[in-house]
Amino acid sequence: MYKSEKLAQTIRQMIENGVWKAYEKLPSLREQAQLSGYSLMTVLNAYQELEAQGLVYAKDKSGYFVAERAQPFTRKQPVQIGLNSRIQINSVVFNFLKSTQPAEIVPFGSAFPNAELLYNAKFMQILAQQAKRKSSYNNQNHMPPGNQDLRQLIANRYQLQGIPCHPNDIVITSGALEALNLSLQALTQPGDFILLQQTIFYGAWQAAERLGLQVITIPEHPQFGFDLESFEQALKQYPIKVCWLMLNAHNPIGFTVNPEIKQKIAELLYKYQVYLIEDDVYQELNYGSAKPLPVKYFDQHQKVLHCASFSKTLGMGARVGWVYAGPFSDAIQHLQLMSTLTVSPLLQNALVEFISHHHYEKHLRHLRQHLEKYKKKFYQELKARLGSICEIYYYSSGYFLWIELPEQLDGQVLYEQLIQQNIAIAPALLFRPDHASQHYIRLNCSYEWTARVENSINLLAEIILQNRKSVD
Ligand SMILES: Cc1ncc(COP(=O)(O)O)c(C=O)c1O
């Protein structure tokens, strides 16, 4: 273990044991170097590692602070492996999305960040310039695997994280959803076993339903988010071909799994000869300066297909994603040719220009700052109204809060009550269709605290409190 990892582990334990509390300032780099006897560089690496795990955050010129996060899942659940052989979720998701579309609905149930934050004037200007060029409509360079320059820029971003990547490893897709779906299709046959986290983005369940797969689930770990023990047990017990996991800024819960666990996952994939489709769509939305490492970083044996996109950073207008497919590039391109064929050349060209002139980094900084500010405000306001009866899980990335309602309340019932009042929330049923513990909801907090937002949160809190009284 590197010195910086050792130091990060010590500080992590102190945070987990409550020695360092939320919002407390950690010793400065110089102080920590004196305290620990390590070099400034080692201390900096350790702090950056903790930052990538969402345990601490950096404030401009003020140093590093402990992130506010509730202790998730304080009740340790026993190892529980689930088997779902007949998934039927698509209609539930369809009806949910339809119900949340009208303009008058307050969009706390949305999976996308506030469109105002995603709008970037420079990107739109580049897009308009591209639209005037005849060459932008030439499909030739944009057929699968996609625009060569865009794939090169994406490969550069992997390399910056220390992940070897060649443009030929990348296939450009229509959002991450296509990347994830084509990857799963390329790796499975109907009836195969796949492994999902018990609580996961509904797109994973829909993909399993579409491809006729059997789903093994493992529960979240009470402390670390990912339960290695259940994972290995499931790999031993079932002939699992592929896992589909989210380990950074998990949707809907929000946790980011630490690098030691990710390394172990990579080792287990190799040991049991299983592939991983890694869903990392929120990788750029970590509030700290460092992007958390994916399992792909530890993947020595080409077992991981890493999927991400620009949809959560530039919006629906830029529905462009990709998969780091490596040896599966060819198989995925074949499938793509039979479905979407190609991703808009106009968008791919505009992204090349936007990223290569460093506008993307600037946009990401602005986006992260606002998401952090808005989510903190939501957290504080919700804590004040519901803190005595609900657990609210806060993590330093993304734009979701995961709320545990009193056990007798059902997220789906609450959703139905609130939609009557033109307020959307995302009930747990969308993320764990096996109906286990449904007293959770996901709230999109990427909005400024306006009177409309405040009134809606007041109503939401009121209805939860009333429901609570009526079951007591
Ligand atoms: C966890 C997760 N993965 C994948 C996707 C799909 O991403 P995209 O919009 O780029 O297709 C979403 C979208 O909501 C998501 O929340």
XYZ file of C-alpha atoms and ligand atoms in Angstrom:
488
model
C 0.000 0.000 0.000
C 1.296 3.497 -0.892
C 2.019 5.939 1.942
C -0.758 8.227 0.719
C -3.252 5.311 0.777
C -2.179 4.479 4.319
C -2.677 8.053 5.436
C -6.027 8.281 3.618
C -7.136 5.072 5.356
C -6.207 6.474 8.796
C -8.110 9.701 8.169
C -11.068 7.787 6.720
C -11.283 5.709 9.887
C -11.193 8.881 11.985
C -14.077 10.311 9.959
C -16.054 7.069 10.159
C -15.471 6.856 13.913
C -16.694 10.415 14.360
C -13.330 11.863 15.430
C -13.608 14.304 12.536
C -17.144 15.620 12.105
C -19.016 17.096 9.130
C -17.781 20.535 8.046
C -14.702 20.392 10.332
C -11.515 21.586 8.729
C -8.782 19.000 8.400
C -5.244 20.051 9.356
C -3.609 22.048 6.557
C -1.275 20.145 4.239
C 1.728 21.526 6.117
C 0.274 20.679 9.564
C -0.664 17.187 8.435
C 2.822 16.665 7.001
C 4.288 17.627 10.381
C 1.802 15.479 12.311
C 2.228 12.386 10.176
C 5.861 12.729 9.149
C 4.889 12.277 5.475
C 5.865 14.656 2.661
C 3.550 17.424 1.481
C 2.981 15.532 -1.765
C 1.940 12.362 0.112
C -0.501 14.352 2.239
C -1.909 16.077 -0.848
C -2.403 12.707 -2.573
C -4.142 11.335 0.514
C -6.490 14.334 0.743
C -7.259 14.094 -2.967
C -8.045 10.413 -2.602
C -10.462 11.158 0.249
C -11.960 13.894 -1.873
C -12.557 11.477 -4.743
C -14.372 9.206 -2.282
C -16.647 12.058 -1.242
C -15.379 12.024 2.357
C -13.804 15.470 2.282
C -14.123 18.500 0.046
C -11.731 21.298 -0.871
C -12.661 24.949 -0.530
C -10.759 27.524 -2.540
C -7.789 28.759 -0.506
C -9.290 27.509 2.807
C -8.161 23.867 2.793
C -9.976 20.551 3.129
C -13.175 19.953 5.124
C -15.078 16.850 6.168
C -18.089 16.333 3.909
C -21.507 16.253 5.454
C -22.976 12.835 4.975
C -25.381 10.921 7.056
C -24.145 7.521 8.152
C -25.978 5.424 5.623
C -27.617 2.125 6.384
C -26.605 2.030 10.025
C -28.423 -1.270 10.354
C -26.191 -4.020 8.991
C -28.284 -6.269 6.800
C -27.476 -9.960 6.627
C -25.993 -11.247 3.369
C -29.033 -11.589 1.142
C -28.923 -12.590 -2.471
C -32.071 -12.126 -4.505
C -33.208 -13.907 -7.667
C -35.613 -12.180 -10.068
C -36.343 -14.413 -13.014
C -39.194 -12.431 -14.570
C -38.721 -8.670 -14.556
C -41.682 -6.432 -15.442
C -40.806 -2.820 -14.834
C -40.971 -1.047 -18.185
C -44.639 -0.051 -17.881
C -44.085 1.271 -14.360
C -41.213 3.464 -15.629
C -43.188 4.504 -18.716
C -46.220 5.612 -16.688
C -43.994 7.375 -14.164
C -42.123 9.336 -16.862
C -45.364 10.258 -18.654
C -46.895 11.544 -15.426
C -43.922 13.803 -14.715
C -43.690 15.401 -18.184
C -46.296 18.206 -18.116
C -44.719 21.652 -17.690
C -46.728 22.427 -14.541
C -45.222 19.479 -12.643
C -42.470 20.417 -10.161
C -39.678 18.135 -11.406
C -38.226 16.685 -8.171
C -38.635 13.244 -9.763
C -36.505 14.001 -12.822
C -33.311 12.078 -13.565
C -31.747 15.088 -15.323
C -30.191 18.135 -13.724
C -32.010 21.438 -14.027
C -31.850 22.400 -17.737
C -30.847 25.960 -16.849
C -27.591 24.667 -15.379
C -26.937 22.464 -18.400
C -27.448 25.242 -20.909
C -24.087 26.557 -22.104
C -24.098 29.580 -24.408
C -20.697 28.710 -25.874
C -21.817 25.190 -26.742
C -24.928 26.559 -28.422
C -22.814 29.065 -30.366
C -20.501 26.274 -31.567
C -23.504 24.158 -32.480
C -24.992 27.038 -34.506
C -21.667 27.560 -36.331
C -21.435 23.837 -37.068
C -25.009 23.834 -38.346
C -24.003 26.303 -41.077
C -21.135 24.118 -42.353
C -21.976 21.657 -45.089
C -19.220 19.323 -43.856
C -21.156 18.880 -40.592
C -23.729 16.817 -42.458
C -21.222 14.361 -43.826
C -21.967 11.038 -42.149
C -18.861 9.351 -43.437
C -16.594 10.077 -40.447
C -19.350 9.540 -37.955
C -20.474 5.995 -38.571
C -19.756 3.479 -35.781
C -17.494 3.648 -33.808
C -18.034 7.431 -34.127
C -16.032 10.587 -34.746
C -12.298 9.841 -34.528
C -11.444 13.199 -32.905
C -14.140 12.831 -30.288
C -12.928 9.322 -29.464
C -9.376 10.687 -29.176
C -10.543 13.411 -26.743
C -12.418 10.836 -24.651
C -9.355 8.557 -24.669
C -7.252 11.514 -23.456
C -9.602 11.979 -20.517
C -9.152 8.322 -19.516
C -5.383 8.699 -19.818
C -5.466 11.739 -17.517
C -6.963 9.448 -14.873
C -4.150 6.934 -15.398
C -6.299 4.561 -17.486
C -4.604 3.426 -20.710
C -6.996 4.018 -23.598
C -6.799 4.157 -27.387
C -9.507 5.831 -29.517
C -10.238 2.394 -31.015
C -11.396 1.238 -27.571
C -14.252 3.741 -27.653
C -17.646 3.488 -29.355
C -19.739 6.673 -29.449
C -23.395 6.041 -28.617
C -26.674 7.840 -28.292
C -26.370 8.616 -24.573
C -25.093 6.234 -21.914
C -28.335 4.271 -22.110
C -27.448 2.976 -25.564
C -23.883 2.243 -24.426
C -25.173 0.207 -21.468
C -27.846 -1.616 -23.464
C -25.608 -2.522 -26.404
C -22.919 -3.744 -23.999
C -25.386 -5.976 -22.184
C -26.776 -7.286 -25.458
C -23.290 -8.049 -26.774
C -22.396 -10.043 -23.657
C -25.557 -12.064 -22.976
C -28.131 -14.466 -24.392
C -31.777 -14.661 -23.206
C -32.008 -16.638 -19.958
C -28.478 -15.758 -18.788
C -27.823 -14.653 -15.221
C -26.682 -11.090 -14.583
C -25.958 -9.370 -11.283
C -27.339 -5.983 -10.232
C -27.207 -3.984 -7.035
C -30.503 -4.433 -5.182
C -31.211 -0.730 -5.623
C -30.211 0.595 -9.030
C -31.174 2.938 -11.876
C -34.333 1.558 -13.511
C -32.586 1.425 -16.922
C -30.723 -1.673 -15.701
C -33.994 -3.452 -14.838
C -35.548 -2.401 -18.160
C -32.548 -3.773 -20.060
C -32.852 -7.096 -18.215
C -36.572 -7.212 -19.022
C -35.950 -6.457 -22.714
C -33.242 -9.108 -23.091
C -35.063 -11.786 -21.052
C -32.303 -12.121 -18.431
C -32.434 -13.544 -14.918
C -31.303 -11.040 -12.318
C -29.354 -11.796 -9.158
C -29.258 -8.902 -6.698
C -26.988 -8.068 -3.786
C -27.884 -5.619 -1.007
C -26.043 -2.362 -0.396
C -23.417 -2.442 2.340
C -24.476 -0.431 5.409
C -21.204 1.460 5.542
C -19.361 1.190 2.233
C -22.241 1.113 -0.236
C -20.990 -2.046 -1.934
C -21.082 -5.419 -0.174
C -18.074 -7.472 -1.284
C -19.103 -10.455 0.816
C -22.499 -10.795 -0.883
C -20.863 -10.094 -4.241
C -18.408 -12.977 -3.961
C -21.078 -15.294 -2.577
C -23.344 -14.517 -5.548
C -20.496 -15.098 -8.022
C -19.793 -18.454 -6.378
C -23.417 -19.523 -6.212
C -24.730 -18.546 -9.673
C -23.340 -18.795 -13.225
C -23.310 -15.009 -13.579
C -22.063 -13.746 -16.928
C -22.207 -10.018 -16.437
C -22.582 -7.493 -13.606
C -24.038 -4.025 -14.160
C -22.933 -1.786 -11.303
C -22.843 1.864 -10.318
C -20.068 2.712 -7.914
C -19.628 6.484 -8.303
C -22.420 8.848 -7.199
C -24.801 5.884 -7.229
C -28.261 6.567 -8.612
C -30.518 6.755 -6.623
C -28.669 6.530 -3.282
C -25.646 8.724 -3.986
C -22.686 6.897 -2.407
C -19.250 6.568 -4.000
C -17.419 3.329 -3.267
C -13.808 3.575 -2.084
C -10.911 2.544 -4.360
C -9.904 -0.482 -2.233
C -13.313 -2.048 -2.818
C -13.159 -1.203 -6.525
C -9.800 -2.931 -6.764
C -11.257 -6.012 -5.038
C -14.193 -6.008 -7.464
C -11.724 -6.029 -10.386
C -9.872 -8.976 -8.802
C -13.098 -10.922 -8.261
C -14.208 -10.302 -11.855
C -10.990 -11.920 -13.025
C -11.175 -14.749 -10.481
C -14.727 -15.714 -11.514
C -14.336 -14.714 -15.192
C -17.267 -12.311 -15.134
C -17.690 -9.056 -17.089
C -18.658 -5.747 -15.584
C -20.700 -3.062 -17.302
C -19.768 -0.020 -15.243
C -22.359 2.761 -15.320
C -20.449 5.968 -14.561
C -22.731 8.705 -15.903
C -22.234 10.965 -12.886
C -18.430 10.729 -12.868
C -18.000 14.447 -13.619
C -20.371 15.612 -10.892
C -18.162 15.034 -7.868
C -17.960 18.318 -5.921
C -14.253 17.981 -5.146
C -11.508 18.646 -7.657
C -10.722 14.977 -8.291
C -12.933 12.657 -10.306
C -13.430 9.330 -8.472
C -11.666 6.357 -10.035
C -13.815 3.769 -11.795
C -13.277 -0.025 -11.492
C -11.922 0.330 -15.038
C -8.789 1.845 -13.475
C -8.040 -1.493 -11.756
C -9.045 -3.654 -14.721
C -5.941 -5.534 -15.864
C -7.786 -8.191 -17.861
C -10.291 -6.354 -20.066
C -13.256 -7.421 -17.972
C -14.798 -3.952 -17.622
C -16.877 -2.049 -20.181
C -17.064 1.510 -18.888
C -20.089 3.621 -19.951
C -20.637 7.359 -19.577
C -22.117 10.340 -21.422
C -22.502 14.087 -21.822
C -26.254 13.971 -21.114
C -25.913 14.738 -17.401
C -23.524 17.613 -18.027
C -24.769 19.196 -21.254
C -28.310 17.852 -21.273
C -30.766 16.154 -23.571
C -29.600 18.464 -26.373
C -26.277 16.599 -26.322
C -27.468 13.019 -26.082
C -24.043 11.628 -26.783
C -22.440 8.892 -24.733
C -19.799 6.243 -25.144
C -18.589 2.874 -24.032
C -14.954 1.984 -23.419
C -15.573 -1.323 -25.136
C -11.991 -2.523 -25.760
C -12.163 -5.975 -27.378
C -15.977 -5.736 -27.614
C -15.893 -2.676 -29.857
C -16.603 -4.693 -32.986
C -19.542 -6.623 -31.513
C -21.090 -3.422 -30.182
C -20.671 -1.620 -33.507
C -22.439 -4.493 -35.260
C -25.416 -4.150 -32.906
C -25.430 -0.379 -33.271
C -25.545 -0.677 -37.028
C -28.816 -2.594 -36.664
C -30.436 -0.072 -34.323
C -29.501 3.612 -34.159
C -26.886 3.423 -36.925
C -25.064 6.614 -35.979
C -25.049 9.499 -33.516
C -25.703 12.991 -34.956
C -22.543 14.189 -36.792
C -23.476 17.752 -35.895
C -23.388 17.033 -32.182
C -20.199 15.003 -32.409
C -18.437 17.825 -34.289
C -19.683 20.435 -31.822
C -18.456 18.362 -28.869
C -15.013 18.050 -30.452
C -14.726 21.808 -30.707
C -16.231 22.485 -27.274
C -13.939 20.038 -25.473
C -10.745 20.743 -27.385
C -11.003 24.475 -26.600
C -11.356 23.726 -22.863
C -14.896 25.081 -22.592
C -16.085 21.785 -21.138
C -13.903 22.017 -18.003
C -15.138 25.545 -17.322
C -18.735 24.431 -17.773
C -18.209 21.480 -15.399
C -16.773 23.736 -12.671
C -19.801 26.017 -12.888
C -22.200 23.073 -12.911
C -20.617 21.346 -9.891
C -20.545 24.565 -7.847
C -24.231 25.162 -8.420
C -25.253 21.561 -7.840
C -23.410 21.564 -4.515
C -24.957 24.854 -3.426
C -28.492 23.820 -4.361
C -28.272 20.334 -2.886
C -26.904 21.655 0.416
C -29.796 24.098 0.636
C -32.350 21.338 -0.046
C -30.650 19.134 2.541
C -30.753 21.804 5.239
C -34.360 22.741 4.515
C -35.502 19.111 4.451
C -33.580 18.318 7.620
C -35.321 21.200 9.364
C -38.772 19.959 8.315
C -38.357 16.168 8.361
C -35.106 15.421 10.187
C -36.906 14.008 13.229
C -38.745 11.301 11.281
C -36.784 10.757 8.058
C -33.189 9.800 7.324
C -31.784 11.984 4.566
C -28.633 10.706 2.866
C -26.296 13.417 1.656
C -23.213 12.699 -0.462
C -20.786 15.187 -2.009
C -21.662 14.621 -5.643
C -24.548 14.733 -8.076
C -27.963 16.219 -7.441
C -30.045 13.573 -5.695
C -31.057 13.147 -2.088
C -32.219 9.689 -1.037
C -34.787 9.910 1.724
C -35.803 7.121 4.053
C -39.413 7.657 5.148
C -40.816 6.174 8.353
C -41.058 2.430 7.753
C -44.874 2.307 7.527
C -44.978 4.845 4.683
C -44.736 3.781 1.078
C -42.846 5.897 -1.494
C -45.285 4.922 -4.250
C -48.312 6.074 -2.223
C -46.543 9.364 -1.498
C -45.722 9.791 -5.200
C -49.415 9.275 -6.086
C -50.519 11.841 -3.503
C -47.945 14.408 -4.604
C -48.547 14.082 -8.333
C -52.156 15.168 -7.619
C -50.592 18.354 -6.286
C -48.364 18.712 -9.402
C -45.209 17.646 -7.578
C -43.149 14.713 -8.855
C -40.821 12.564 -6.760
C -39.166 9.264 -7.689
C -40.413 6.379 -5.499
C -38.183 3.435 -4.535
C -40.328 1.076 -6.615
C -38.546 2.406 -9.744
C -35.188 1.277 -8.413
C -36.032 -1.942 -6.535
C -38.999 -3.526 -8.294
C -38.795 -6.624 -6.101
C -40.908 -4.594 -3.605
C -38.400 -4.894 -0.769
C -38.365 -1.900 1.608
C -40.302 0.645 -0.434
C -40.257 3.449 2.147
C -37.697 5.492 0.223
C -37.879 8.303 -2.308
C -35.331 10.091 -4.522
C -35.446 13.853 -4.827
C -33.800 15.887 -7.584
C -32.261 18.934 -5.862
C -30.671 20.744 -8.805
C -32.948 23.774 -8.453
C -32.518 27.202 -7.009
C -34.459 27.810 -3.799
C -37.340 29.862 -5.268
C -40.792 30.472 -3.786
C -42.195 27.698 -6.023
C -39.582 25.241 -4.788
C -40.105 26.266 -1.155
C -43.890 25.897 -1.398
C -43.518 22.474 -2.975
C -41.098 21.287 -0.287
C -43.469 22.615 2.389
C -46.320 20.635 0.852
C -44.186 17.505 0.516
C -43.162 17.742 4.195
C -46.735 18.410 5.275
C -48.057 15.345 3.450
C -45.321 13.121 4.898
C -46.088 14.384 8.406
C -49.845 13.859 7.901
C -49.300 10.328 6.558
C -47.118 9.602 9.542
C -49.812 10.802 11.964
C -52.503 8.749 10.274
C -50.533 5.484 10.637
C -49.493 6.172 14.267
C -27.571 5.935 -13.525
C -27.893 6.275 -14.926
N -27.289 5.607 -15.906
C -27.533 5.873 -17.201
C -28.430 6.844 -17.558
C -28.676 7.117 -19.004
O -27.813 8.139 -19.398
P -28.049 8.927 -20.768
O -29.054 9.984 -20.470
O -26.707 9.472 -21.114
O -28.525 7.948 -21.761
C -29.099 7.566 -16.562
C -30.082 8.588 -16.928
O -30.869 9.023 -16.132
C -28.804 7.285 -15.213
O -29.382 7.954 -14.215
